[in-house]
Short mmCIF file of N, CA and C in Angstrom, two decimals:
data_model
loop_
_atom_site.label_atom_id
_atom_site.label_comp_id
_atom_site.label_asym_id
_atom_site.label_seq_id
_atom_site.Cartn_x
_atom_site.Cartn_y
_atom_site.Cartn_z
N MET A 4 83.02 20.01 46.28
CA MET A 4 81.68 19.29 46.77
C MET A 4 81.71 18.14 46.87
N GLU A 5 82.55 17.79 46.33
CA GLU A 5 82.61 16.31 45.81
C GLU A 5 85.02 15.90 45.55
N THR A 6 85.11 14.90 47.05
CA THR A 6 86.99 14.45 46.94
C THR A 6 86.36 13.53 47.27
N ALA A 7 87.52 12.32 46.29
CA ALA A 7 87.12 10.78 47.28
C ALA A 7 88.59 10.30 47.92
N ALA A 8 89.40 11.69 47.80
CA ALA A 8 91.26 11.32 48.84
C ALA A 8 90.71 11.39 50.13
N SER A 9 90.85 11.24 51.19
CA SER A 9 91.32 11.80 52.47
C SER A 9 92.78 10.54 52.63
N TRP A 10 93.07 11.52 53.69
CA TRP A 10 94.23 10.87 53.90
C TRP A 10 94.91 11.21 55.45
N THR A 11 94.92 10.22 56.98
CA THR A 11 95.73 10.74 57.78
C THR A 11 97.49 9.80 57.67
N ASP A 12 98.19 10.87 58.19
CA ASP A 12 99.21 11.23 57.88
C ASP A 12 100.28 10.45 59.39
N ASP A 13 101.28 10.57 58.83
CA ASP A 13 101.87 9.79 60.45
C ASP A 13 101.78 10.38 61.43
N ILE A 14 101.43 11.59 61.71
CA ILE A 14 101.35 11.50 63.05
C ILE A 14 100.27 12.76 63.13
N GLY A 15 98.92 11.77 62.33
CA GLY A 15 98.21 11.94 62.87
C GLY A 15 97.44 13.87 61.86
N ASN A 16 97.52 14.72 60.87
CA ASN A 16 96.91 15.21 59.75
C ASN A 16 96.11 14.68 58.81
N LEU A 17 95.00 15.48 58.83
CA LEU A 17 94.23 15.39 57.36
C LEU A 17 94.30 15.88 56.87
N TRP A 18 94.70 14.97 55.63
CA TRP A 18 95.09 15.73 53.85
C TRP A 18 93.08 15.87 52.92
N LEU A 19 93.46 15.75 51.85
CA LEU A 19 92.17 16.00 50.08
C LEU A 19 93.11 16.68 49.82
N PHE A 20 92.43 15.56 48.59
CA PHE A 20 92.84 16.11 47.29
C PHE A 20 92.23 16.39 46.57
N GLY A 21 91.95 17.51 45.55
CA GLY A 21 91.18 17.46 44.74
C GLY A 21 89.31 17.78 44.34
N GLY A 22 89.36 16.43 43.33
CA GLY A 22 87.14 16.97 43.40
C GLY A 22 86.38 16.95 42.70
N ILE A 23 85.39 17.95 42.61
CA ILE A 23 84.86 18.30 41.76
C ILE A 23 84.09 20.01 42.90
N TRP A 24 83.76 20.95 41.67
CA TRP A 24 83.20 21.94 42.34
C TRP A 24 82.22 22.32 41.80
N TYR A 25 81.51 22.71 42.06
CA TYR A 25 79.79 22.86 41.89
C TYR A 25 79.91 22.06 40.34
N GLY A 26 79.53 21.03 40.29
CA GLY A 26 79.35 19.75 39.79
C GLY A 26 80.18 19.97 38.48
N VAL A 27 81.21 20.49 37.72
CA VAL A 27 81.51 21.06 36.46
C VAL A 27 82.47 21.54 36.92
N SER A 28 83.45 21.54 37.32
CA SER A 28 84.63 22.11 38.13
C SER A 28 86.13 21.05 38.99
N ARG A 29 86.77 20.74 38.01
CA ARG A 29 87.75 19.70 38.38
C ARG A 29 88.40 20.13 39.56
N LEU A 30 89.33 20.32 39.85
CA LEU A 30 90.24 20.65 41.08
C LEU A 30 91.98 18.89 41.31
N ASN A 31 92.83 20.20 41.61
CA ASN A 31 93.73 19.13 42.68
C ASN A 31 94.68 19.90 42.99
N ASP A 32 94.02 20.30 43.67
CA ASP A 32 94.95 21.58 45.16
C ASP A 32 94.85 19.79 46.45
N LEU A 33 96.71 20.34 46.79
CA LEU A 33 95.84 19.39 48.06
C LEU A 33 96.43 20.06 49.16
N TRP A 34 95.26 19.39 50.84
CA TRP A 34 95.65 20.09 51.47
C TRP A 34 95.43 19.37 52.84
N LYS A 35 96.39 20.86 53.80
CA LYS A 35 97.62 19.44 54.90
C LYS A 35 95.98 20.60 56.02
N TYR A 36 95.48 19.51 57.00
CA TYR A 36 94.96 20.10 58.31
C TYR A 36 95.38 19.27 59.03
N ASN A 37 94.98 19.73 59.89
CA ASN A 37 96.00 20.00 61.25
C ASN A 37 95.34 20.35 62.32
N ILE A 38 95.39 18.72 63.05
CA ILE A 38 94.35 18.79 63.81
C ILE A 38 95.24 20.11 65.31
N ALA A 39 96.78 19.54 66.16
CA ALA A 39 96.49 19.94 67.18
C ALA A 39 96.30 22.50 66.65
N THR A 40 96.48 22.38 65.63
CA THR A 40 96.86 24.00 65.52
C THR A 40 95.04 24.80 64.91
N ASN A 41 94.81 23.73 64.19
CA ASN A 41 92.59 23.98 64.19
C ASN A 41 93.49 25.01 62.30
N GLN A 42 94.70 24.69 61.97
CA GLN A 42 94.96 25.30 59.89
C GLN A 42 94.42 24.43 59.72
N TRP A 43 94.44 24.49 57.98
CA TRP A 43 94.10 24.24 56.11
C TRP A 43 95.61 25.04 56.47
N THR A 44 96.97 23.53 55.66
CA THR A 44 97.58 24.47 54.54
C THR A 44 97.77 23.82 52.76
N TRP A 45 97.47 24.55 52.24
CA TRP A 45 97.72 24.11 50.57
C TRP A 45 98.62 23.77 50.14
N MET A 46 99.65 22.19 49.89
CA MET A 46 100.17 22.41 50.49
C MET A 46 100.75 21.94 48.69
N LYS A 47 100.19 21.77 48.21
CA LYS A 47 99.99 21.51 46.27
C LYS A 47 99.25 21.96 45.55
N GLY A 48 99.70 21.60 43.75
CA GLY A 48 97.84 21.68 42.62
C GLY A 48 97.87 23.09 42.62
N ASP A 49 97.09 23.25 42.01
CA ASP A 49 96.77 24.39 41.23
C ASP A 49 95.59 25.30 41.76
N SER A 50 95.49 26.32 42.08
CA SER A 50 94.33 26.70 42.31
C SER A 50 93.21 28.22 41.34
N THR A 51 93.49 27.03 40.56
CA THR A 51 93.05 27.38 39.26
C THR A 51 92.20 25.85 38.91
N ILE A 52 90.86 25.88 38.22
CA ILE A 52 89.39 24.44 38.06
C ILE A 52 90.21 23.87 36.72
N ASN A 53 90.03 22.87 36.54
CA ASN A 53 90.06 21.21 35.52
C ASN A 53 91.21 21.70 34.74
N ALA A 54 92.33 21.85 36.38
CA ALA A 54 93.88 21.81 35.82
C ALA A 54 94.47 20.70 34.20
N ASN A 55 95.02 20.71 34.29
CA ASN A 55 95.70 19.55 33.27
C ASN A 55 96.92 18.91 33.86
N GLY A 56 97.09 19.96 34.60
CA GLY A 56 98.72 18.83 35.18
C GLY A 56 100.09 19.18 34.48
N GLN A 57 101.08 18.37 35.93
CA GLN A 57 102.21 18.18 34.98
C GLN A 57 102.97 16.73 35.61
N TYR A 58 102.61 15.97 33.96
CA TYR A 58 103.53 14.42 34.40
C TYR A 58 104.82 14.10 34.62
N GLY A 59 105.09 15.10 34.43
CA GLY A 59 106.81 14.97 33.73
C GLY A 59 107.68 14.06 33.66
N MET A 60 108.56 13.02 34.15
CA MET A 60 108.76 12.26 33.71
C MET A 60 108.29 10.59 34.03
N LEU A 61 107.78 9.44 33.98
CA LEU A 61 107.48 9.07 34.56
C LEU A 61 108.59 7.53 35.38
N GLY A 62 107.67 7.87 36.60
CA GLY A 62 109.50 7.60 37.68
C GLY A 62 109.23 8.21 39.03
N ILE A 63 109.69 9.42 38.05
CA ILE A 63 110.69 10.62 38.95
C ILE A 63 110.72 11.43 39.53
N GLU A 64 110.53 11.45 40.58
CA GLU A 64 110.29 13.10 42.08
C GLU A 64 110.17 14.42 41.58
N ASN A 65 109.71 14.95 41.26
CA ASN A 65 109.85 16.56 40.90
C ASN A 65 109.17 17.24 41.16
N SER A 66 109.18 18.27 42.09
CA SER A 66 108.37 19.24 42.62
C SER A 66 107.39 19.73 41.01
N ALA A 67 108.09 19.59 40.70
CA ALA A 67 106.70 20.54 39.04
C ALA A 67 106.18 19.39 38.51
N ASN A 68 106.02 18.24 39.22
CA ASN A 68 105.35 17.24 39.18
C ASN A 68 104.00 17.96 40.07
N ASN A 69 102.18 17.00 38.77
CA ASN A 69 101.75 17.78 39.59
C ASN A 69 99.93 16.94 38.45
N PRO A 70 98.90 16.08 39.25
CA PRO A 70 98.24 14.95 38.81
C PRO A 70 96.60 16.43 38.31
N PRO A 71 96.45 15.68 36.89
CA PRO A 71 95.82 16.17 36.72
C PRO A 71 93.82 16.66 37.37
N SER A 72 93.51 17.87 37.46
CA SER A 72 92.95 17.97 37.89
C SER A 72 91.22 16.84 37.98
N ARG A 73 90.61 16.05 38.83
CA ARG A 73 90.68 14.40 38.69
C ARG A 73 89.54 14.81 39.62
N TRP A 74 88.34 13.67 39.86
CA TRP A 74 87.63 13.35 40.75
C TRP A 74 86.81 12.16 40.50
N ILE A 75 86.49 11.10 41.56
CA ILE A 75 85.72 9.82 42.06
C ILE A 75 86.94 8.44 41.58
N TYR A 76 88.05 8.80 41.79
CA TYR A 76 89.42 7.73 41.59
C TYR A 76 89.41 7.29 43.17
N SER A 77 90.75 6.24 42.84
CA SER A 77 90.52 5.51 43.86
C SER A 77 91.81 5.91 44.74
N HIS A 78 92.32 5.38 45.79
CA HIS A 78 93.29 6.17 47.18
C HIS A 78 93.95 5.28 48.02
N TRP A 79 94.55 5.07 48.39
CA TRP A 79 95.35 4.18 48.98
C TRP A 79 96.21 5.46 49.76
N LYS A 80 96.23 4.51 51.33
CA LYS A 80 98.40 5.10 51.92
C LYS A 80 99.03 3.99 52.20
N ASP A 81 100.67 3.97 51.51
CA ASP A 81 101.28 3.21 51.59
C ASP A 81 102.49 2.22 53.12
N ASN A 82 103.22 1.93 53.13
CA ASN A 82 103.44 1.29 54.07
C ASN A 82 104.31 2.12 54.60
N ASP A 83 104.95 3.50 53.51
CA ASP A 83 105.50 4.10 53.81
C ASP A 83 105.38 5.39 54.28
N GLY A 84 103.79 5.52 54.22
CA GLY A 84 103.43 6.87 55.35
C GLY A 84 102.91 7.66 53.22
N ASN A 85 103.48 7.64 52.17
CA ASN A 85 103.18 8.45 50.74
C ASN A 85 101.73 7.54 50.43
N PHE A 86 101.04 8.95 50.06
CA PHE A 86 99.81 8.62 49.69
C PHE A 86 100.23 8.06 48.28
N TRP A 87 98.37 8.06 47.24
CA TRP A 87 98.66 7.65 45.75
C TRP A 87 97.22 7.51 45.05
N ILE A 88 97.03 7.90 44.00
CA ILE A 88 95.26 8.49 43.73
C ILE A 88 95.60 7.45 42.39
N PHE A 89 94.35 6.84 42.27
CA PHE A 89 94.37 6.14 40.95
C PHE A 89 92.97 6.40 40.33
N GLY A 90 93.64 7.07 38.28
CA GLY A 90 92.22 7.18 37.77
C GLY A 90 91.09 8.79 38.20
N GLY A 91 90.17 8.01 37.41
CA GLY A 91 89.44 9.25 38.14
C GLY A 91 88.99 10.04 36.54
N ASN A 92 88.15 11.07 36.76
CA ASN A 92 87.23 11.60 36.21
C ASN A 92 88.79 12.67 35.89
N GLY A 93 88.52 13.23 34.47
CA GLY A 93 89.44 14.43 34.40
C GLY A 93 89.15 14.71 33.22
N GLY A 94 87.91 15.02 32.55
CA GLY A 94 87.59 15.59 31.48
C GLY A 94 87.54 14.41 30.93
N GLY A 95 87.96 12.86 30.66
CA GLY A 95 87.58 12.06 31.11
C GLY A 95 87.51 11.17 31.05
N TRP A 96 87.69 9.65 31.24
CA TRP A 96 88.59 8.69 32.39
C TRP A 96 89.66 8.25 32.60
N LEU A 97 90.54 8.46 33.63
CA LEU A 97 91.33 8.17 32.94
C LEU A 97 92.64 7.20 34.23
N SER A 98 93.41 6.67 33.46
CA SER A 98 94.07 5.49 34.37
C SER A 98 96.11 5.39 34.59
N ASP A 99 96.01 6.72 35.34
CA ASP A 99 97.73 6.90 35.34
C ASP A 99 97.73 7.51 37.21
N LEU A 100 98.52 6.46 37.53
CA LEU A 100 98.83 6.17 38.84
C LEU A 100 99.59 7.40 39.76
N TRP A 101 100.52 7.33 40.79
CA TRP A 101 100.94 8.97 41.52
C TRP A 101 100.30 8.36 42.69
N LYS A 102 102.41 9.25 43.27
CA LYS A 102 102.17 8.31 44.61
C LYS A 102 102.59 10.52 44.95
N TYR A 103 102.67 10.48 46.04
CA TYR A 103 103.11 11.45 47.10
C TYR A 103 103.56 11.45 48.13
N ASN A 104 104.70 11.97 47.84
CA ASN A 104 105.76 12.47 48.94
C ASN A 104 105.99 13.16 49.77
N VAL A 105 104.44 12.44 51.23
CA VAL A 105 104.47 13.70 52.59
C VAL A 105 105.46 14.36 53.27
N SER A 106 106.58 13.82 52.61
CA SER A 106 108.13 13.89 53.87
C SER A 106 108.72 15.33 52.39
N SER A 107 108.65 14.92 51.37
CA SER A 107 109.42 16.03 50.22
C SER A 107 108.27 16.61 49.92
N ASN A 108 106.81 16.75 49.93
CA ASN A 108 106.18 17.49 49.32
C ASN A 108 105.87 17.55 47.69
N ASN A 109 105.87 16.19 46.73
CA ASN A 109 106.74 15.99 45.83
C ASN A 109 105.81 14.58 44.85
N TRP A 110 104.80 15.44 43.91
CA TRP A 110 104.27 13.49 43.36
C TRP A 110 105.20 12.97 42.35
N THR A 111 104.84 11.92 42.94
CA THR A 111 104.60 10.78 41.13
C THR A 111 104.20 10.27 40.20
N TRP A 112 104.62 10.47 39.01
CA TRP A 112 103.47 9.89 37.62
C TRP A 112 104.31 8.35 37.99
N ILE A 113 103.94 7.73 38.49
CA ILE A 113 104.45 6.15 38.72
C ILE A 113 104.20 5.19 37.21
N ASN A 114 102.97 5.63 36.94
CA ASN A 114 102.53 3.80 36.25
C ASN A 114 100.61 4.60 35.10
N GLY A 115 100.29 3.79 34.45
CA GLY A 115 99.21 4.65 33.51
C GLY A 115 99.66 5.84 32.58
N ASP A 116 98.70 5.93 31.65
CA ASP A 116 98.34 6.85 30.40
C ASP A 116 98.29 8.80 30.44
N SER A 117 98.92 8.93 30.44
CA SER A 117 98.62 9.86 29.85
C SER A 117 97.58 11.57 29.89
N THR A 118 96.71 10.08 29.02
CA THR A 118 95.89 10.94 28.10
C THR A 118 94.21 9.92 29.19
N ILE A 119 93.54 9.89 28.08
CA ILE A 119 91.91 10.22 28.79
C ILE A 119 91.72 8.72 27.99
N ASN A 120 90.33 7.91 27.94
CA ASN A 120 89.56 7.16 28.23
C ASN A 120 90.88 6.16 27.25
N THR A 121 91.94 5.37 27.89
CA THR A 121 92.39 4.53 27.40
C THR A 121 91.88 2.72 27.92
N ILE A 122 91.77 1.91 27.29
CA ILE A 122 91.29 0.99 27.19
C ILE A 122 91.38 -0.45 28.28
N ASN A 123 91.30 -1.28 28.83
CA ASN A 123 92.14 -2.03 29.76
C ASN A 123 92.60 -2.94 28.42
N ASN A 124 93.72 -3.51 29.39
CA ASN A 124 94.71 -4.09 28.99
C ASN A 124 94.48 -6.06 29.55
N TYR A 125 93.95 -6.55 29.54
CA TYR A 125 94.25 -7.48 31.11
C TYR A 125 95.10 -8.39 30.95
N GLY A 126 95.64 -9.05 30.16
CA GLY A 126 96.46 -9.87 29.89
C GLY A 126 95.79 -11.54 30.06
N ILE A 127 96.35 -12.10 31.16
CA ILE A 127 96.14 -13.24 31.28
C ILE A 127 95.87 -13.39 33.33
N LYS A 128 94.45 -13.24 33.63
CA LYS A 128 94.45 -13.99 34.99
C LYS A 128 94.99 -14.84 35.42
N CYS A 129 95.99 -13.07 37.17
CA CYS A 129 97.16 -13.07 37.92
C CYS A 129 98.56 -13.43 37.33
N ILE A 130 99.07 -13.00 36.71
CA ILE A 130 100.38 -12.64 35.40
C ILE A 130 100.84 -10.96 35.86
N ALA A 131 101.02 -11.05 35.96
CA ALA A 131 101.40 -9.70 36.06
C ALA A 131 103.05 -9.52 35.47
N SER A 132 101.93 -8.18 34.24
CA SER A 132 103.16 -7.83 32.66
C SER A 132 103.26 -6.87 32.86
N GLN A 133 104.07 -5.52 31.81
CA GLN A 133 104.36 -4.55 31.67
C GLN A 133 103.29 -4.99 31.14
N SER A 134 102.45 -4.91 30.20
CA SER A 134 101.31 -4.60 28.81
C SER A 134 99.65 -4.71 29.36
N ASN A 135 99.54 -5.16 30.99
CA ASN A 135 98.91 -5.39 31.32
C ASN A 135 97.66 -3.94 32.27
N THR A 136 97.07 -3.69 31.36
CA THR A 136 96.07 -2.10 32.00
C THR A 136 94.59 -1.87 32.58
N PRO A 137 94.49 -0.99 33.91
CA PRO A 137 93.15 -1.43 34.10
C PRO A 137 92.38 -0.09 33.42
N GLY A 138 92.68 0.29 32.21
CA GLY A 138 92.09 1.72 30.89
C GLY A 138 91.54 2.51 32.22
N GLY A 139 91.55 3.36 31.41
CA GLY A 139 90.14 4.29 31.97
C GLY A 139 89.19 3.92 32.73
N ARG A 140 89.16 4.89 33.99
CA ARG A 140 88.21 4.31 35.31
C ARG A 140 87.02 5.09 36.41
N VAL A 141 86.45 4.97 36.42
CA VAL A 141 85.45 5.80 38.08
C VAL A 141 84.86 5.20 38.56
N GLU A 142 84.93 4.81 39.44
CA GLU A 142 84.79 5.06 41.22
C GLU A 142 84.25 3.74 40.91
N ASN A 143 86.01 3.79 41.56
CA ASN A 143 86.61 2.43 41.52
C ASN A 143 87.25 2.62 42.86
N ARG A 144 86.38 2.77 43.74
CA ARG A 144 87.18 3.56 45.40
C ARG A 144 86.45 2.00 45.92
N ALA A 145 86.65 0.82 46.10
CA ALA A 145 86.39 -0.29 46.40
C ALA A 145 87.82 -0.23 46.34
N SER A 146 88.95 0.65 47.24
CA SER A 146 90.31 0.19 47.04
C SER A 146 91.23 0.14 48.26
N TRP A 147 91.72 -0.74 48.57
CA TRP A 147 92.82 -1.28 49.58
C TRP A 147 94.33 -1.36 49.42
N SER A 148 95.25 -1.62 50.15
CA SER A 148 96.05 -1.95 50.44
C SER A 148 96.60 -2.85 51.72
N ASP A 149 97.37 -4.31 50.88
CA ASP A 149 97.68 -5.67 51.47
C ASP A 149 98.42 -5.52 52.56
N SER A 150 99.65 -6.14 53.25
CA SER A 150 100.43 -6.30 54.50
C SER A 150 101.23 -5.76 54.00
N ALA A 151 101.34 -6.91 52.52
CA ALA A 151 103.20 -6.16 51.84
C ALA A 151 102.95 -5.42 50.54
N GLY A 152 101.95 -4.52 50.81
CA GLY A 152 102.41 -2.50 51.30
C GLY A 152 100.89 -2.42 48.96
N ASN A 153 100.97 -4.16 48.58
CA ASN A 153 100.10 -4.11 47.52
C ASN A 153 99.07 -3.06 47.30
N PHE A 154 98.52 -2.82 46.49
CA PHE A 154 97.41 -1.94 45.94
C PHE A 154 96.55 -3.27 45.16
N LEU A 155 95.42 -3.37 46.37
CA LEU A 155 94.09 -3.85 44.92
C LEU A 155 93.26 -2.53 44.87
N PHE A 156 92.28 -2.82 44.11
CA PHE A 156 90.69 -1.95 43.57
C PHE A 156 90.10 -3.12 42.37
N PHE A 157 88.79 -2.82 43.11
CA PHE A 157 87.88 -3.25 43.02
C PHE A 157 86.98 -2.83 41.54
N GLY A 158 86.29 -2.79 40.70
CA GLY A 158 85.26 -2.63 38.81
C GLY A 158 85.13 -0.98 39.36
N GLY A 159 83.73 -0.94 39.40
CA GLY A 159 84.42 1.14 38.63
C GLY A 159 83.71 0.81 36.87
N SER A 160 83.58 1.49 36.47
CA SER A 160 83.00 1.95 35.29
C SER A 160 84.60 2.60 34.71
N THR A 161 84.12 2.28 33.22
CA THR A 161 85.50 2.04 31.67
C THR A 161 84.44 3.00 31.47
N HIS A 162 86.00 3.55 30.60
CA HIS A 162 85.18 4.54 28.79
C HIS A 162 84.31 3.78 28.03
N SER A 163 84.05 2.83 27.96
CA SER A 163 84.88 2.08 26.42
C SER A 163 83.81 1.05 26.65
N ASN A 164 83.49 0.37 28.50
CA ASN A 164 82.52 -1.18 28.84
C ASN A 164 81.63 -1.00 29.26
N GLY A 165 81.49 0.01 29.73
CA GLY A 165 80.65 0.80 31.15
C GLY A 165 81.04 0.06 32.86
N LEU A 166 80.47 -0.45 33.72
CA LEU A 166 80.25 -0.71 34.88
C LEU A 166 81.41 -2.54 35.22
N LYS A 167 81.95 -2.73 35.42
CA LYS A 167 83.14 -3.65 35.68
C LYS A 167 82.97 -4.45 37.46
N ASN A 168 83.28 -5.79 36.57
CA ASN A 168 82.92 -6.14 38.49
C ASN A 168 84.72 -6.86 38.82
N ASP A 169 85.96 -6.38 37.68
CA ASP A 169 87.07 -6.89 37.85
C ASP A 169 87.93 -6.30 39.11
N ILE A 170 88.97 -7.28 39.67
CA ILE A 170 89.84 -6.56 40.45
C ILE A 170 91.44 -6.95 39.82
N TRP A 171 91.86 -6.39 40.56
CA TRP A 171 93.76 -5.21 39.89
C TRP A 171 94.79 -5.19 40.87
N LYS A 172 95.54 -5.32 41.09
CA LYS A 172 96.08 -5.02 41.74
C LYS A 172 97.35 -4.74 41.54
N TYR A 173 97.99 -3.85 42.15
CA TYR A 173 99.59 -2.68 41.94
C TYR A 173 100.66 -3.13 43.29
#
């Protein structure tokens, strides 16, 4: 019923990830639509609802990796054609960052927590740090990538602090 992520790959195929089904059931399935053939292909993810996903090792691409089911999250495509998702509602507010490699058909858990409702850790404005984290959030769909390939998003809603007006860069 609602999916937040849609991308177009480098050869013009359309892609969709997850979403919510009938208002209560989250999905983590990844689909590709080939415009030329008018056909859908199920690429990754579970065929069941509310799947926990498989995080695997942080930073390691693996065919078994799969993000948990979610909806209302941010997404973007990087300069290399990879698809990215961050956060969303997965039975709580998520703060995990994932990269999907179109060429290998594999997900990589890149950053963030594998639990729900992580609290923000702001650190010092405009200073990157391993300890900085935007924390779990939803509805942070105002997102973009700059010419250098950095991902940025604005605001959203957090579990502990409500609505936010902060900007984060990864």
